XYZ file of C-alpha atoms in Angstrom:
449
model
C -13.863 120.348 313.851
C -14.912 116.731 314.160
C -14.509 113.532 312.179
C -17.389 112.198 310.099
C -16.693 108.977 308.204
C -13.005 109.684 308.760
C -13.183 113.156 307.120
C -12.507 116.310 309.123
C -15.571 118.583 309.168
C -14.721 122.227 309.904
C -18.093 123.839 309.307
C -18.710 126.139 312.312
C -22.489 125.687 312.515
C -22.338 121.872 312.310
C -19.495 121.801 314.842
C -21.500 124.021 317.210
C -24.630 121.855 317.002
C -22.652 118.682 317.533
C -20.745 120.078 320.511
C -23.840 121.484 322.248
C -25.530 118.092 321.965
C -22.546 116.081 323.188
C -22.036 114.637 326.664
C -18.862 116.642 327.253
C -20.565 120.029 326.960
C -22.172 120.039 330.476
C -18.886 118.934 332.051
C -16.987 121.681 330.197
C -19.489 124.267 331.426
C -19.090 123.097 335.031
C -15.293 123.113 334.641
C -15.158 126.813 333.639
C -17.623 128.156 336.227
C -15.916 130.859 338.383
C -16.452 128.971 341.641
C -13.577 130.878 343.305
C -15.988 133.819 343.633
C -17.674 131.831 346.400
C -14.686 132.707 348.595
C -15.886 136.321 348.616
C -19.108 135.396 350.373
C -19.189 136.479 354.040
C -18.990 133.793 356.673
C -17.209 131.227 354.466
C -14.623 129.428 356.583
C -11.113 129.883 355.240
C -7.587 128.814 356.108
C -5.514 131.167 358.261
C -3.199 133.343 356.224
C -4.623 132.257 352.856
C -6.611 134.515 350.528
C -9.648 132.316 350.006
C -9.993 128.548 349.720
C -8.028 127.030 346.788
C -10.271 123.941 346.916
C -13.040 126.109 345.462
C -11.311 125.783 342.098
C -11.418 121.979 342.170
C -13.920 122.016 339.310
C -11.000 122.831 336.975
C -9.913 119.198 337.365
C -12.937 118.201 335.278
C -10.888 119.327 332.299
C -8.398 116.478 332.793
C -10.102 114.162 330.222
C -9.878 117.002 327.690
C -6.175 117.353 328.457
C -5.566 113.650 327.878
C -7.552 113.818 324.634
C -5.432 116.737 323.430
C -2.247 114.855 324.319
C -3.379 111.753 322.439
C -4.223 113.774 319.331
C -0.911 115.630 319.413
C 1.001 112.376 319.825
C -0.644 110.820 316.764
C -0.236 113.936 314.614
C 3.239 115.179 315.491
C 6.266 114.228 313.421
C 8.316 113.449 316.559
C 6.106 111.303 318.803
C 8.953 110.076 321.020
C 10.131 113.628 321.783
C 6.529 114.568 322.564
C 6.235 111.617 324.980
C 9.388 112.732 326.796
C 8.075 116.317 327.022
C 4.718 115.052 328.306
C 6.505 112.937 330.901
C 8.499 115.963 332.104
C 5.291 117.987 332.326
C 3.666 115.279 334.455
C 6.745 115.234 336.671
C 6.706 119.005 337.247
C 2.947 118.997 337.790
C 3.247 116.196 340.328
C 5.936 118.083 342.257
C 3.766 121.228 342.139
C 0.719 119.416 343.542
C 2.824 117.775 346.227
C 4.233 121.198 347.139
C 0.685 122.566 347.422
C -0.283 119.723 349.766
C 2.867 120.308 351.823
C 2.074 124.002 352.116
C -1.538 123.254 353.109
C -0.333 120.852 355.802
C 2.208 123.408 357.011
C -0.508 126.077 357.222
C -2.700 123.650 359.147
C 0.079 122.781 361.621
C 1.372 126.345 361.803
C 3.860 128.062 359.537
C 7.347 128.132 361.054
C 6.447 126.247 364.239
C 9.305 123.778 363.651
C 12.042 123.071 361.131
C 9.965 120.607 359.075
C 7.043 122.845 358.108
C 7.207 125.743 355.671
C 8.791 128.824 357.259
C 6.600 131.803 357.988
C 7.540 134.417 355.389
C 5.686 137.465 354.160
C 6.698 136.783 350.539
C 4.472 134.326 348.672
C 7.261 133.460 346.212
C 9.538 132.474 349.089
C 6.868 130.141 350.501
C 6.251 128.536 347.121
C 9.941 128.013 346.313
C 10.550 126.410 349.707
C 7.556 124.095 349.247
C 8.645 123.182 345.723
C 12.216 122.500 346.893
C 10.982 120.333 349.770
C 8.727 118.312 347.433
C 11.577 117.865 344.957
C 13.772 116.390 347.694
C 11.000 114.034 348.786
C 9.845 112.878 345.334
C 13.435 112.498 344.104
C 14.046 110.223 347.146
C 17.020 112.363 348.149
C 15.765 112.406 351.709
C 17.802 115.428 352.843
C 14.859 116.930 354.730
C 14.398 117.947 358.394
C 13.331 115.093 360.639
C 9.545 114.966 361.137
C 8.317 115.263 364.723
C 4.547 114.957 364.464
C 2.366 112.116 363.308
C 0.974 114.177 360.427
C 4.498 114.968 359.259
C 5.548 111.299 359.442
C 2.497 110.141 357.468
C 2.957 112.850 354.845
C 6.662 112.078 354.382
C 6.050 108.303 354.195
C 3.300 108.757 351.605
C 5.625 111.031 349.635
C 8.414 108.458 349.557
C 6.029 105.692 348.463
C 4.680 107.956 345.731
C 8.245 108.730 344.639
C 9.078 105.028 344.299
C 5.974 104.493 342.150
C 6.768 107.598 340.107
C 10.349 106.526 339.465
C 9.175 103.100 338.315
C 6.711 104.728 335.918
C 9.292 107.190 334.586
C 11.899 104.471 334.096
C 9.392 102.293 332.257
C 8.264 105.158 330.035
C 11.814 106.187 329.114
C 12.821 102.589 328.423
C 9.741 102.222 326.207
C 10.757 105.330 324.246
C 14.289 103.973 323.794
C 13.004 100.576 322.682
C 10.607 102.245 320.224
C 13.449 104.295 318.769
C 15.657 101.227 318.391
C 12.902 99.069 316.903
C 11.865 101.823 314.477
C 15.448 102.309 313.330
C 15.941 98.544 313.045
C 12.786 98.165 310.959
C 13.810 101.003 308.639
C 17.553 100.327 308.417
C 19.180 96.862 308.672
C 21.853 96.132 311.236
C 25.404 95.297 310.178
C 25.971 93.015 313.169
C 24.465 89.758 311.791
C 26.377 90.038 308.486
C 29.658 90.804 310.264
C 29.177 87.862 312.626
C 28.437 85.612 309.646
C 31.619 86.720 307.863
C 33.653 86.242 311.036
C 32.225 82.742 311.519
C 33.090 81.834 307.914
C 36.562 83.299 308.202
C 35.929 86.060 305.651
C 36.190 89.156 307.838
C 38.687 91.986 307.545
C 38.305 94.157 304.462
C 34.973 92.636 303.431
C 33.470 93.219 306.882
C 34.668 96.837 306.697
C 32.870 97.332 303.396
C 29.671 95.919 304.892
C 29.973 98.260 307.877
C 30.549 101.311 305.646
C 27.556 100.363 303.476
C 25.237 100.202 306.509
C 26.665 103.474 307.806
C 25.930 105.131 304.460
C 22.298 103.979 304.633
C 21.805 105.527 308.069
C 23.649 108.776 307.365
C 21.766 109.442 304.136
C 18.444 108.051 305.391
C 18.134 105.549 302.561
C 15.592 102.797 303.300
C 16.751 99.610 301.528
C 13.363 97.907 301.870
C 10.718 100.263 300.539
C 8.253 97.479 299.898
C 8.467 96.376 303.526
C 7.862 99.944 304.720
C 4.771 100.390 302.518
C 3.371 96.863 302.757
C 0.684 97.790 305.317
C -0.880 100.443 303.060
C -3.795 99.497 300.781
C -2.788 98.941 297.181
C -4.320 102.182 295.881
C -2.633 104.356 298.514
C 0.638 102.442 298.089
C 0.510 103.221 294.364
C -0.075 106.910 295.109
C 2.883 107.039 297.512
C 5.166 105.226 295.076
C 4.011 107.484 292.227
C 4.748 110.596 294.273
C 8.305 109.350 294.893
C 9.286 107.644 291.619
C 6.920 108.752 288.845
C 8.998 111.787 287.856
C 12.097 109.603 287.382
C 10.143 107.040 285.381
C 8.741 109.677 283.019
C 12.292 110.740 282.075
C 12.965 107.344 280.467
C 12.450 107.589 276.723
C 11.194 104.020 276.631
C 8.268 104.898 278.930
C 7.547 108.407 277.646
C 3.955 108.678 276.424
C 2.798 105.442 278.076
C -0.581 105.156 279.723
C -0.743 106.456 283.313
C -1.969 103.063 284.449
C 1.192 101.392 283.125
C 3.471 103.841 284.950
C 1.531 103.482 288.198
C 1.905 99.712 288.014
C 5.621 100.029 287.286
C 6.415 102.342 290.209
C 5.057 99.710 292.589
C 7.779 97.352 291.349
C 10.805 99.643 291.672
C 13.401 98.388 294.171
C 16.085 100.590 295.768
C 19.689 99.406 295.557
C 22.839 101.016 296.969
C 26.264 100.310 295.431
C 29.521 101.105 297.174
C 32.748 102.638 295.781
C 34.435 100.454 293.162
C 31.480 98.098 292.885
C 30.271 97.015 289.437
C 26.579 97.544 288.774
C 26.801 95.404 285.637
C 29.548 93.955 283.462
C 29.890 93.696 279.718
C 28.393 90.457 278.391
C 26.102 89.836 281.347
C 22.501 88.983 280.550
C 20.431 92.103 281.188
C 17.503 91.443 283.478
C 16.923 94.926 284.924
C 17.277 98.597 284.189
C 18.465 101.267 286.650
C 17.543 104.854 287.509
C 20.251 106.952 289.177
C 18.778 108.728 292.180
C 22.048 109.945 293.655
C 25.745 109.370 292.959
C 27.952 108.934 289.886
C 28.582 105.894 287.709
C 31.502 105.401 285.296
C 31.003 103.722 281.916
C 34.155 101.666 281.258
C 35.478 100.179 278.040
C 36.128 96.485 277.377
C 39.411 96.596 279.298
C 37.510 97.630 282.466
C 39.852 100.592 283.051
C 39.296 103.206 280.341
C 36.506 105.566 281.340
C 34.212 106.433 278.452
C 31.554 108.529 280.205
C 30.110 109.406 283.599
C 26.426 109.007 284.396
C 24.972 111.328 287.025
C 21.792 111.947 288.947
C 18.554 111.630 286.987
C 19.964 109.419 284.195
C 19.127 105.787 283.463
C 20.610 102.803 281.642
C 19.805 99.210 280.713
C 16.312 99.903 279.387
C 16.816 97.933 276.136
C 17.420 94.725 278.057
C 13.885 94.786 279.465
C 12.131 93.915 276.182
C 13.016 91.302 273.598
C 13.502 93.231 270.357
C 14.053 91.146 267.253
C 17.347 91.880 265.554
C 19.099 93.146 268.688
C 22.780 92.508 267.948
C 23.677 92.488 271.637
C 21.217 89.714 272.286
C 19.909 91.347 275.497
C 23.418 91.365 276.950
C 25.171 94.298 278.559
C 27.332 96.297 276.167
C 29.453 98.145 278.749
C 30.894 97.936 282.242
C 29.152 100.240 284.742
C 31.176 101.042 287.873
C 30.036 103.008 290.923
C 32.555 105.803 291.638
C 31.288 106.510 295.173
C 28.145 105.437 296.935
C 25.342 105.367 294.372
C 21.639 105.115 295.168
C 19.757 103.473 292.306
C 16.267 102.215 291.602
C 15.980 98.886 289.828
C 13.147 97.651 287.585
C 13.187 93.931 286.760
C 12.401 92.366 283.407
C 9.807 90.001 284.891
C 8.027 92.909 286.569
C 7.794 94.790 283.278
C 6.552 91.693 281.432
C 3.876 91.149 284.094
C 2.615 94.703 283.665
C 2.750 94.704 279.845
C 0.768 91.460 279.711
C -2.222 93.521 280.844
C -1.488 96.433 278.451
C -0.770 95.076 274.919
C -0.916 98.556 273.360
C 1.808 99.761 275.726
C 3.912 96.709 274.806
C 3.717 97.549 271.094
C 4.622 101.192 271.794
C 7.645 100.227 273.898
C 8.899 97.759 271.311
C 8.698 100.457 268.628
C 10.618 102.938 270.788
C 13.219 100.324 271.674
C 13.712 99.581 267.968
C 14.314 103.287 267.311
C 16.908 103.427 270.099
C 18.726 100.379 268.719
C 18.729 101.882 265.220
C 20.194 105.096 266.616
C 22.940 103.160 268.419
C 23.638 100.897 265.413
C 22.774 97.767 267.400
C 19.861 96.594 265.244
C 20.411 93.944 262.542
C 17.630 94.655 260.059
C 18.258 91.388 258.202
C 17.915 89.373 261.383
C 14.859 91.430 262.266
C 13.256 90.680 258.882
C 14.114 86.992 259.252
C 12.683 86.913 262.751
C 9.529 88.673 261.608
C 9.218 86.240 258.693
C 9.699 83.284 261.017
C 7.115 84.719 263.382
C 4.694 85.270 260.503
C 5.288 81.708 259.303
C 4.727 80.410 262.822
C 1.514 82.407 263.084
C 0.401 81.071 259.659
C 1.058 77.520 260.756
C -0.680 78.176 264.032
C -3.727 79.500 262.200
C -3.655 76.400 259.956
C -3.520 74.183 263.003
C -6.405 76.121 264.518
C -8.466 75.634 261.334
C -7.627 71.940 261.240
C -8.486 71.638 264.911
C -11.818 73.340 264.336
C -12.524 70.886 261.455
C -11.661 67.932 263.653
C -13.891 69.294 266.407
C -16.745 69.684 263.897
C -16.319 66.116 262.600
C -16.087 64.781 266.158
C -19.281 66.601 267.094
C -21.018 65.195 263.980
C -19.875 61.646 264.750
C -20.994 62.044 268.362
C -24.441 63.216 267.199
C -24.711 60.220 264.805
C -23.672 57.861 267.597
C -26.300 59.281 269.926
C -28.974 58.974 267.196
C -27.992 55.353 266.506
C -28.069 54.555 270.227
C -31.544 56.096 270.460
C -32.822 54.045 267.507
C -31.415 50.866 268.999
C -33.078 51.605 272.326
C -36.440 52.142 270.604
C -36.176 48.831 268.694
C -35.302 47.002 271.905
C -38.403 48.450 273.604
C -40.617 47.374 270.676
C -39.201 43.837 270.758
C -39.725 43.615 274.502
C -43.351 44.744 274.051
C -44.013 42.017 271.464
C -42.501 39.327 273.682
C -44.789 40.335 276.558
């Protein structure tokens, strides 16, 4: 296939026409020609003891750009790019040793196999020759140097070039491996925060010990369970539409389980999932306390939460995965006896992974969807009635006060419109009077002239 406007086209006929008309097609044809058959021609000079001339297959090297292209595509598409880079580096290393061994064997054949201790020994087995050449090249390129002393100028030049190549290769390998390690560390640091700065801050303020241990265990929990604390930072580079799709794929199912949001428009839910924030609470940590002003609601992704009584000890219930709480505090419902304050103590039993939705975020979304606001207020009123937390008298009084305020506001609007009408009439009369005065002045000036 090939990419057209960023979309993968896999139609065979279109792919064939595009490939045959590309610049790479002639080079690919030359690269696969069986040029080694030229070695069968009579009178072709060959190397002693070798079946044919290996240089006749040099056209295969024209496929190297294709190899690099395949490597680049695999690196961008694989789920483990760093492991692929290490494997590619090892392949380059083995291939380099293999080529160096081939050059060593060619030089040995040119000088004479087995004529001294430095060259490849003269053996009837091809495998033995290859293994000796590969071993010799490994010693040279690994800078071990435990090789027989060279005696000829060709041997000295070859060994010196090999050592220089080994130094360059080691520098490249070290740089590549260090780059992989740095990429791993930077990726982990961008995804998971480090506990070091917080621990150093506590130590500098003299508040280490048990508190620093809790911070360390919290960071360890994030890494072990692969919980990213900063989802917005991870997704900030995506365009808004794609970011909404990703957030919907992760959180939309949990948001639909909330009775307050059930039946809402899809647009409202997609705007809300963009505003969910992950929060992780440790063992014995209070998510909210009774009497606190409720400014967010929570969805339990993983873990268990205990609902405690007023004494903060008696356990009334346990909330598990998939449940939610605090939804009534997000909207101002008239007659709410709790007054948008928490009615219970919520304690994390172990490590609990929650998603938080803020009151301001919900108000910002509902300002654009008034029908959804009315629906949510009606559902919240039903929930309060079911829990016995709705004061109908206060609700009626609040509604009456709101109606009175709206009536007064409409009266003020009518009075303002009347004042605007009178002001416009007076302004028109003033302009007419000014025009008449200007005309009289012109007439008087004409008479005087």
